[in-house]
């Protein structure tokens, strides 16, 4: 007599085995740095997931209390090192808000240009490493090929590629260059001879129009890939209520269907949204009409797709920033002296970084050094939902869930 | 909704014993709330139709103290510890800052951490933020489900963001300063 099993998973889930504690990390490649997850598993199924953080803790906030504000800008680089430019921007704006300083139009458009390029570069890494987490290597190589060229632009603008410290209190340390040598990587991709020089913005436009065409390929490679959908769609579902209660922001929040983006006038603070005035862009929010059948609101796939759509919008923003910057008058940097005394006041400002809302809380007390320099990390909040997301998923899906949150440990541990 | 309106709603609901002054002249105005009432006030702020502060952007501690006796007269604040709550509403798009002010040490006894009720039952993220405030600023959150250090190792001594914090000379044989 043979027995028919309707759904083989039912049998597997019914098996009760010994509970086991599994340590994942801090050196596990798919935990994105030094994150340690302590998993309580029953067979293949995870029942509890406790993140242990702090392996990269440098107490940057204590350092911030002993430095003048512009001196702390390089420390913000090392928080979210994949989007250093956006971190610089957030902190600079917070200081400007505290001292009541307004940067001029030219610096504002320069900042939009740089911040949106930074967002593209950051989301490219998110996409590439998410592929790595799920076992496909090629998207990572393509993502870094593109990212390198953006880093070449950053290098041309300020001399650094990763920890830029470019946007600073009062504007940016240097003006954008007039012209640059076409990066070798870009020249090879466009099949033009190496070593040619061109106008800076022309090179950027060459890159953007090239990148635009590649996005379709990423979708073919990952987003619509059957294996990728199997690994992401319907897994790690984050409800709208949990996302808000646990302070999730950025693509994680928008992946759960909450339409909130600090760059928009109604959501953000005036000093930040002023930069984006007159820019035309959309905020991608789940659910998506072109989602696969298996995708559920707030799952891994939605979070990933929000990032992919944001890249498209950032390209639009960079394109709009170029003519605005060229037309704008004034200087790229207002003078802000290191020994400027901070007023006896306190501000809190959040900006929309690629990974979510990064907040800086600065308390001035009549000295050049702040009384308190607090960095509220977006990844810190996003990571706090791993326990809820990982409950009941198979062990093999834990990297898929953690990867979809796109955490950077430098920012969480500060 | 501006801060004065929120303040008058809170005063009406909780009275002057629970809700302190509103500092409206600051760049980011704030309302002082008594430590004992922070959970009730938080729940009300989250659930009230007019307010809907469903999102806790940040919770952090801040130590007001000048360890240098020469500089102390110019410091301008009485020594105290603050817990700062940054709230916002995703739906109604407004923001609010609350402060709970407590003494630096409970009963003025050096080393006895001041106590503030935990709001982790109101906003989920407060759980981790409070662990961080406990770890770095040294504030004990009552009724917290899992109050242990989050960034520093569990056997770490002291709270680094206290102004009179002594940097350790060594940790498990690793030299400090």
XYZ file of C-alpha atoms in Angstrom:
591
model
C 0.000 0.000 0.000
C 1.482 3.285 -0.997
C 0.852 6.567 0.771
C 0.309 9.808 -1.017
C 1.830 12.950 0.464
C 0.098 16.050 -0.752
C 2.663 18.565 0.353
C 6.045 17.059 1.205
C 6.969 20.116 3.278
C 4.293 19.312 5.840
C 6.009 16.097 6.798
C 9.389 17.725 7.016
C 8.110 20.518 9.253
C 6.447 18.049 11.578
C 9.652 16.288 12.501
C 10.738 17.319 15.970
C 14.459 17.203 16.470
C 16.769 18.492 19.142
C 17.109 22.215 19.390
C 20.497 23.449 18.458
C 22.261 26.764 18.842
C 24.073 27.766 15.702
C 26.524 30.609 15.596
C 26.528 32.418 12.284
C 29.302 34.941 12.017
C 31.029 37.180 12.888
C 33.258 35.939 10.082
C 30.543 34.464 7.930
C 30.739 35.942 4.421
C 27.017 36.471 4.047
C 26.624 38.489 7.229
C 28.062 41.584 5.532
C 30.904 42.347 7.833
C 31.111 41.415 11.454
C 27.554 40.559 12.382
C 27.049 37.552 14.603
C 23.708 35.825 14.556
C 22.894 33.344 17.246
C 20.295 31.007 15.802
C 18.156 28.621 17.790
C 17.213 25.974 15.286
C 14.983 22.974 15.289
C 16.356 20.882 12.491
C 16.387 23.150 9.490
C 13.946 25.669 10.919
C 15.091 28.774 12.744
C 13.045 29.561 15.841
C 14.952 32.468 17.197
C 17.592 34.712 15.770
C 19.531 36.992 18.088
C 21.876 39.460 16.426
C 25.007 40.293 18.395
C 26.564 43.534 17.282
C 29.376 45.770 18.420
C 32.398 44.066 16.847
C 33.209 47.271 14.984
C 32.399 49.639 17.829
C 34.744 52.620 18.010
C 32.559 54.920 20.093
C 32.615 57.542 17.363
C 30.152 59.543 19.429
C 32.691 59.999 22.207
C 35.282 61.073 19.650
C 32.748 63.547 18.280
C 32.495 65.210 21.673
C 36.207 65.972 21.565
C 36.494 67.320 18.026
C 35.323 70.427 16.244
C 32.406 69.572 13.977
C 34.258 69.703 10.605
C 36.881 67.419 12.096
C 34.239 64.777 12.749
C 33.233 64.587 9.075
C 35.852 61.885 8.309
C 34.402 59.791 11.116
C 31.002 59.880 9.449
C 32.676 58.435 6.336
C 33.624 55.387 8.298
C 30.103 54.755 9.518
C 28.386 53.816 6.289
C 31.522 53.396 4.227
C 29.569 52.313 1.157
C 27.747 55.638 1.003
C 30.262 57.972 2.608
C 29.078 60.975 0.631
C 25.536 60.688 1.954
C 26.804 60.428 5.523
C 28.924 63.557 5.086
C 25.895 65.350 3.758
C 23.675 64.370 6.679
C 26.127 65.527 9.288
C 27.042 68.737 7.466
C 23.391 69.675 7.157
C 22.844 69.034 10.857
C 25.712 71.371 11.775
C 24.447 73.974 9.325
C 21.026 73.747 10.905
C 22.575 74.242 14.335
C 24.588 77.325 13.428
C 21.888 78.702 11.133
C 23.994 78.612 7.993
C 22.615 78.340 4.493
C 24.701 77.054 1.647
C 24.204 78.718 -1.702
C 22.557 77.333 -4.754
C 25.692 76.040 -6.402
C 26.704 73.983 -3.383
C 23.169 72.615 -3.105
C 23.088 71.296 -6.659
C 26.607 69.956 -6.259
C 25.394 68.079 -3.195
C 22.391 66.614 -4.993
C 24.668 65.514 -7.827
C 27.151 63.847 -5.478
C 24.585 62.375 -3.075
C 22.603 60.732 -5.851
C 25.733 59.309 -7.459
C 26.547 57.958 -4.001
C 23.120 56.377 -3.808
C 23.641 54.629 -7.149
C 27.053 53.358 -6.039
C 25.630 52.091 -2.757
C 22.639 50.344 -4.309
C 24.922 48.686 -6.846
C 26.827 47.068 -3.978
C 23.552 46.096 -2.335
C 22.478 44.393 -5.523
C 25.806 42.684 -6.137
C 26.319 41.371 -2.635
C 22.734 40.194 -2.431
C 23.496 38.054 -5.436
C 26.571 36.739 -3.609
C 24.454 35.860 -0.575
C 22.164 33.823 -2.754
C 24.976 32.044 -4.524
C 25.382 33.852 -7.805
C 28.687 35.532 -8.404
C 28.289 37.389 -11.694
C 25.994 40.272 -10.604
C 28.614 41.200 -8.040
C 31.265 41.590 -10.726
C 28.975 43.662 -12.940
C 27.932 45.841 -9.999
C 31.517 46.570 -9.075
C 32.428 47.295 -12.672
C 29.869 50.099 -12.622
C 30.635 51.234 -9.103
C 34.326 51.637 -9.895
C 33.494 54.269 -12.501
C 31.406 56.249 -10.007
C 34.317 56.024 -7.590
C 36.532 57.368 -10.375
C 34.284 60.430 -10.499
C 34.575 60.835 -6.745
C 38.326 60.483 -6.993
C 38.424 63.187 -9.627
C 36.312 65.473 -7.442
C 38.066 65.038 -4.111
C 40.940 62.590 -4.415
C 39.412 59.792 -2.358
C 37.355 56.849 -3.474
C 35.844 55.266 -0.399
C 36.071 57.590 2.590
C 35.655 60.842 0.741
C 34.983 63.539 3.379
C 33.987 65.610 0.370
C 30.763 67.265 1.443
C 31.534 69.251 4.538
C 30.055 71.985 6.674
C 29.355 74.926 4.370
C 29.386 73.042 1.082
C 32.075 70.804 -0.373
C 35.850 70.832 0.040
C 36.532 71.346 -3.665
C 34.549 72.429 -6.659
C 33.754 69.803 -9.289
C 36.490 69.496 -11.894
C 36.202 71.059 -15.346
C 37.431 68.063 -17.260
C 38.781 64.616 -16.597
C 40.429 61.719 -18.283
C 37.828 59.183 -19.308
C 38.234 56.348 -16.787
C 39.917 53.319 -18.302
C 37.014 51.132 -17.234
C 34.509 53.319 -19.031
C 36.710 53.646 -22.116
C 36.978 49.871 -22.334
C 33.219 49.441 -21.983
C 32.479 52.051 -24.632
C 35.272 50.714 -26.828
C 37.006 54.045 -27.247
C 40.778 54.607 -26.936
C 42.147 55.010 -23.438
C 43.602 58.228 -22.076
C 41.277 60.725 -23.780
C 40.185 63.794 -21.852
C 36.693 65.200 -21.914
C 34.464 67.603 -20.055
C 33.610 66.200 -16.613
C 29.851 66.259 -17.064
C 30.166 64.777 -20.545
C 31.939 61.788 -19.057
C 29.269 61.487 -16.374
C 26.581 61.565 -19.045
C 28.443 58.929 -21.069
C 28.440 56.732 -17.992
C 24.800 57.353 -17.091
C 23.478 56.555 -20.538
C 25.569 53.401 -20.501
C 24.370 52.430 -17.018
C 20.770 53.033 -17.963
C 20.930 50.344 -20.625
C 22.532 47.891 -18.208
C 19.673 48.015 -15.707
C 17.592 45.853 -17.997
C 20.388 43.292 -17.829
C 20.392 43.299 -14.018
C 16.701 42.578 -14.083
C 17.280 39.694 -16.459
C 20.150 38.453 -14.312
C 18.489 38.728 -10.906
C 15.091 40.350 -10.522
C 13.227 38.136 -12.948
C 15.471 35.118 -12.528
C 13.403 32.095 -11.499
C 15.929 30.925 -8.903
C 16.261 34.408 -7.451
C 12.485 34.708 -7.160
C 12.325 31.320 -5.431
C 14.906 32.454 -2.894
C 13.406 35.864 -2.186
C 9.704 36.128 -2.981
C 7.406 35.384 -0.082
C 10.309 35.060 2.381
C 11.073 37.420 5.242
C 7.767 39.255 5.152
C 7.850 42.483 7.126
C 4.427 43.909 7.864
C 3.749 47.604 7.609
C 3.017 47.880 11.344
C 6.191 46.089 12.415
C 8.262 48.179 10.038
C 6.966 51.420 11.551
C 7.104 50.242 15.142
C 10.685 49.025 14.764
C 11.804 52.239 13.154
C 12.679 50.701 9.787
C 13.401 53.303 7.163
C 14.516 53.648 3.589
C 14.033 50.779 1.124
C 13.057 48.422 3.970
C 10.140 50.669 4.920
C 9.117 51.374 1.343
C 9.329 47.666 0.557
C 6.615 47.203 3.166
C 4.366 49.639 1.383
C 4.860 52.837 3.378
C 5.188 55.836 1.111
C 7.740 57.910 2.980
C 10.859 59.584 1.659
C 12.587 62.461 3.403
C 13.621 64.016 0.107
C 10.035 65.004 -0.532
C 8.832 68.318 0.791
C 6.017 66.972 2.953
C 8.150 64.305 4.642
C 11.520 65.875 5.301
C 12.798 68.971 7.017
C 13.073 72.221 5.106
C 16.864 72.477 5.183
C 17.099 69.113 3.444
C 14.107 69.197 1.096
C 15.179 72.666 -0.099
C 17.971 70.911 -1.979
C 15.508 68.818 -3.956
C 13.129 71.643 -4.798
C 12.476 71.816 -8.509
C 13.680 68.264 -9.060
C 11.367 65.784 -10.634
C 11.570 62.259 -9.247
C 9.366 59.441 -8.053
C 9.561 57.370 -4.905
C 9.235 53.660 -5.671
C 6.979 51.962 -3.140
C 5.850 48.338 -2.993
C 3.606 46.666 -4.134
C 4.721 46.728 -7.748
C 2.556 45.988 -10.738
C 5.359 44.043 -12.414
C 6.125 41.856 -9.399
C 6.168 38.088 -9.905
C 3.159 36.113 -8.721
C 5.019 34.753 -5.695
C 6.003 38.141 -4.324
C 4.198 39.376 -1.224
C 4.164 42.931 0.123
C 7.147 43.438 2.413
C 9.184 40.393 1.397
C 12.829 40.170 0.376
C 12.007 40.608 -3.276
C 10.132 43.890 -2.694
C 12.981 45.377 -0.685
C 15.418 44.430 -3.405
C 13.230 45.813 -6.144
C 12.757 49.145 -4.359
C 16.530 49.607 -4.485
C 16.684 48.727 -8.152
C 13.978 51.255 -8.945
C 15.717 53.894 -6.853
C 18.779 53.591 -9.046
C 16.652 54.639 -12.019
C 15.338 57.639 -10.099
C 18.815 58.613 -8.942
C 20.018 58.607 -12.541
C 17.206 61.029 -13.317
C 18.208 63.243 -10.402
C 21.870 63.315 -11.385
C 20.880 64.286 -14.919
C 18.725 67.129 -13.615
C 21.417 68.321 -11.229
C 24.036 68.834 -13.957
C 22.424 71.788 -15.814
C 21.205 73.288 -12.543
C 24.720 73.203 -11.151
C 26.181 74.702 -14.301
C 23.697 77.573 -14.252
C 23.948 78.242 -10.522
C 26.058 81.068 -9.201
C 28.143 81.444 -6.086
C 30.816 79.396 -4.463
C 30.947 75.711 -3.689
C 31.933 76.410 -0.096
C 31.032 78.960 2.514
C 33.724 79.467 5.100
C 33.150 77.605 8.313
C 36.098 77.919 10.662
C 37.147 75.033 12.847
C 36.981 77.184 15.967
C 33.459 78.437 15.279
C 31.602 78.319 18.571
C 28.423 76.263 18.433
C 25.393 78.019 19.934
C 23.729 76.745 23.104
C 21.097 74.929 21.173
C 20.460 71.445 19.892
C 19.250 70.014 16.624
C 18.236 66.667 15.267
C 18.236 66.161 11.538
C 17.521 63.088 9.473
C 18.433 62.678 5.843
C 17.543 59.990 3.357
C 20.655 57.871 2.972
C 20.666 54.821 0.671
C 20.053 52.519 3.636
C 17.435 54.615 5.354
C 17.075 57.688 7.473
C 20.359 58.611 9.064
C 19.943 61.036 11.927
C 22.410 63.327 13.637
C 21.670 64.893 17.006
C 24.072 67.653 17.963
C 24.032 69.587 21.207
C 26.093 72.759 21.244
C 27.247 74.425 24.408
C 29.210 77.517 23.441
C 32.339 75.588 22.453
C 33.652 74.490 19.096
C 33.210 70.888 20.240
C 29.631 69.719 20.682
C 28.416 68.563 24.071
C 26.852 65.547 22.401
C 27.300 64.236 18.886
C 24.894 61.424 18.299
C 24.574 59.406 15.127
C 21.339 57.482 14.811
C 21.958 54.650 12.443
C 19.322 53.469 10.005
C 20.799 49.975 9.694
C 20.687 49.621 13.473
C 16.906 49.922 13.341
C 16.581 47.834 10.188
C 18.621 45.032 11.726
C 16.445 44.911 14.828
C 13.667 43.156 12.901
C 15.807 40.133 11.956
C 14.361 38.139 14.828
C 10.828 38.597 13.534
C 11.830 38.004 9.918
C 13.880 34.890 10.588
C 11.324 33.133 12.751
C 10.220 29.952 11.066
C 12.394 30.225 7.971
C 14.828 27.474 6.982
C 18.452 28.040 7.921
C 19.426 28.513 4.291
C 17.099 31.507 3.999
C 18.719 33.475 6.821
C 21.368 34.992 4.491
C 18.586 35.861 2.088
C 16.713 37.775 4.815
C 19.746 39.530 6.272
C 21.040 40.406 2.827
C 17.741 41.984 1.853
C 18.027 44.382 4.794
C 21.344 45.546 3.306
C 23.145 46.355 6.536
C 26.569 47.936 6.878
C 28.159 47.077 10.185
C 30.296 50.198 10.317
C 27.143 52.217 10.659
C 25.467 49.945 13.187
C 28.418 49.750 15.548
C 29.732 53.280 14.990
C 0.432 70.306 14.462
C 2.865 72.588 16.240
C 4.501 72.098 19.593
C 2.213 74.435 21.548
C -0.871 72.549 20.438
C 0.675 69.205 21.353
C 1.766 70.657 24.680
C -1.707 71.919 25.556
C -3.256 68.563 24.581
C -0.778 66.767 26.829
C -1.317 69.214 29.705
C -5.049 68.755 29.441
C -4.738 65.012 29.466
C -1.978 64.426 32.020
C -1.740 67.606 34.102
C 1.235 69.659 35.175
C 2.700 66.983 37.414
C 3.434 64.741 34.429
C 4.098 67.191 31.628
C 6.640 69.926 32.156
C 7.469 73.041 30.226
C 7.712 73.300 26.452
C 10.897 74.918 25.156
C 9.597 76.580 22.033
C 12.429 79.029 21.415
C 14.914 76.279 20.508
C 15.533 75.332 16.868
C 13.943 71.954 17.556
C 11.486 72.654 20.368
C 10.907 70.025 23.029
C 8.580 69.102 25.859
C 9.843 67.873 29.207
C 8.020 64.827 30.544
C 8.232 63.390 34.034
C 10.039 60.047 34.095
C 7.143 58.252 35.780
C 4.661 59.229 33.072
C 6.721 58.642 29.940
C 5.044 55.312 29.092
C 1.522 56.737 29.427
C 2.428 59.870 27.508
C 4.126 57.793 24.804
C 1.154 55.468 24.419
C -1.188 58.445 24.206
C 1.007 60.202 21.624
C 1.113 57.055 19.529
C -2.592 56.246 19.638
C -4.358 59.609 19.677
C -6.129 60.410 16.408
C -4.784 63.950 16.274
C -1.176 63.027 17.031
C -0.352 59.519 15.749
C 3.350 59.596 16.635
C 3.871 56.048 15.420
C 7.568 56.309 14.645
C 10.339 56.647 17.207
C 13.151 58.097 15.128
C 15.703 58.118 17.884
C 16.144 57.618 21.568
C 19.405 58.603 23.155
C 20.890 59.600 26.446
C 22.896 62.732 27.027
C 25.079 63.515 30.017
C 25.236 67.149 31.152
C 28.284 67.449 33.336
C 31.640 69.201 33.291
C 34.304 67.143 35.010
C 36.871 69.974 34.913
C 36.296 72.094 38.028
C 37.793 75.188 36.421
C 35.373 75.039 33.513
C 32.376 73.994 35.596
C 31.119 77.524 36.479
C 30.909 78.414 32.790
C 29.171 75.173 31.860
C 25.678 76.614 32.191
C 23.759 73.453 33.061
C 23.075 71.748 36.333
C 24.524 68.246 36.234
C 21.852 65.863 34.992
C 21.169 63.130 32.473
C 18.584 63.427 29.727
C 16.790 60.826 27.691
C 15.777 62.371 24.384
C 12.933 60.911 22.329
C 12.603 61.989 18.709
C 9.151 61.164 17.434
C 7.491 61.589 14.100
C 4.266 60.620 12.455
C 4.401 58.843 9.111
C 0.736 59.600 8.548
C 0.357 63.200 9.721
C 3.950 64.184 8.887
C 4.797 66.068 12.037
C 7.639 65.760 14.507
C 8.074 66.051 18.243
C 10.905 65.882 20.724
C 10.421 64.736 24.295
C 12.904 64.855 27.112
C 13.043 63.012 30.394
C 15.427 64.625 32.840
C 16.854 62.637 35.732
C 19.718 63.026 38.202
C 23.106 61.724 37.110
C 23.109 59.084 39.826
C 20.181 57.567 41.650
C 19.975 59.004 45.187
C 23.178 60.914 44.350
C 25.169 57.788 45.010
C 28.068 57.447 42.582
C 27.607 54.328 40.470
C 23.866 53.929 41.065
C 22.294 54.270 37.645
C 19.312 56.607 37.282
C 16.062 54.869 36.401
C 13.658 55.658 33.587
C 10.716 53.428 32.594
C 11.201 51.620 29.299
C 9.052 52.569 26.320
C 9.845 49.367 24.424
C 6.210 48.327 24.858
C 5.145 51.459 22.959
C 7.673 51.496 20.094
C 9.466 48.261 19.245
C 12.738 49.913 18.313
C 13.057 51.454 21.785
C 14.250 48.041 22.922
C 17.570 48.393 21.105
C 17.939 52.126 21.545
C 17.475 51.743 25.294
C 20.050 48.995 25.408
C 22.453 51.367 23.704
C 21.629 54.212 26.090
C 22.155 51.832 28.997
C 25.437 50.649 27.538
C 26.965 54.001 26.655
C 25.280 56.592 28.870
C 24.393 54.448 31.864
C 20.656 54.790 32.267
C 18.693 51.923 33.747
C 15.419 51.321 31.922
C 12.811 49.772 34.187
C 10.702 46.901 32.826
C 12.950 46.490 29.819
C 12.606 42.933 28.469
C 16.308 42.401 27.840
C 18.479 45.157 29.261
C 22.072 44.230 28.577
C 24.953 45.872 26.813
C 24.609 46.001 23.046
C 27.760 47.589 21.596
C 30.356 46.992 24.308
C 31.217 43.515 25.587
C 29.092 42.315 28.481
C 31.964 42.509 30.983
C 32.854 46.103 30.102
C 33.192 48.486 33.022
C 31.598 51.916 33.060
C 29.577 53.847 30.517
C 31.654 55.520 27.844
C 29.503 58.553 27.073
C 29.456 59.724 30.681
C 31.554 62.873 30.879
C 33.525 61.579 33.858
C 34.215 58.208 32.231
C 37.672 56.837 32.921
C 39.250 55.183 29.921
C 40.386 51.701 30.903
C 44.112 51.034 31.085
C 43.672 47.548 29.755
C 41.013 45.086 28.750
C 41.810 41.360 28.984
C 45.484 42.082 28.561
C 45.017 44.496 25.647
C 46.527 47.871 26.448
C 44.260 50.869 26.365
C 45.512 54.441 26.178
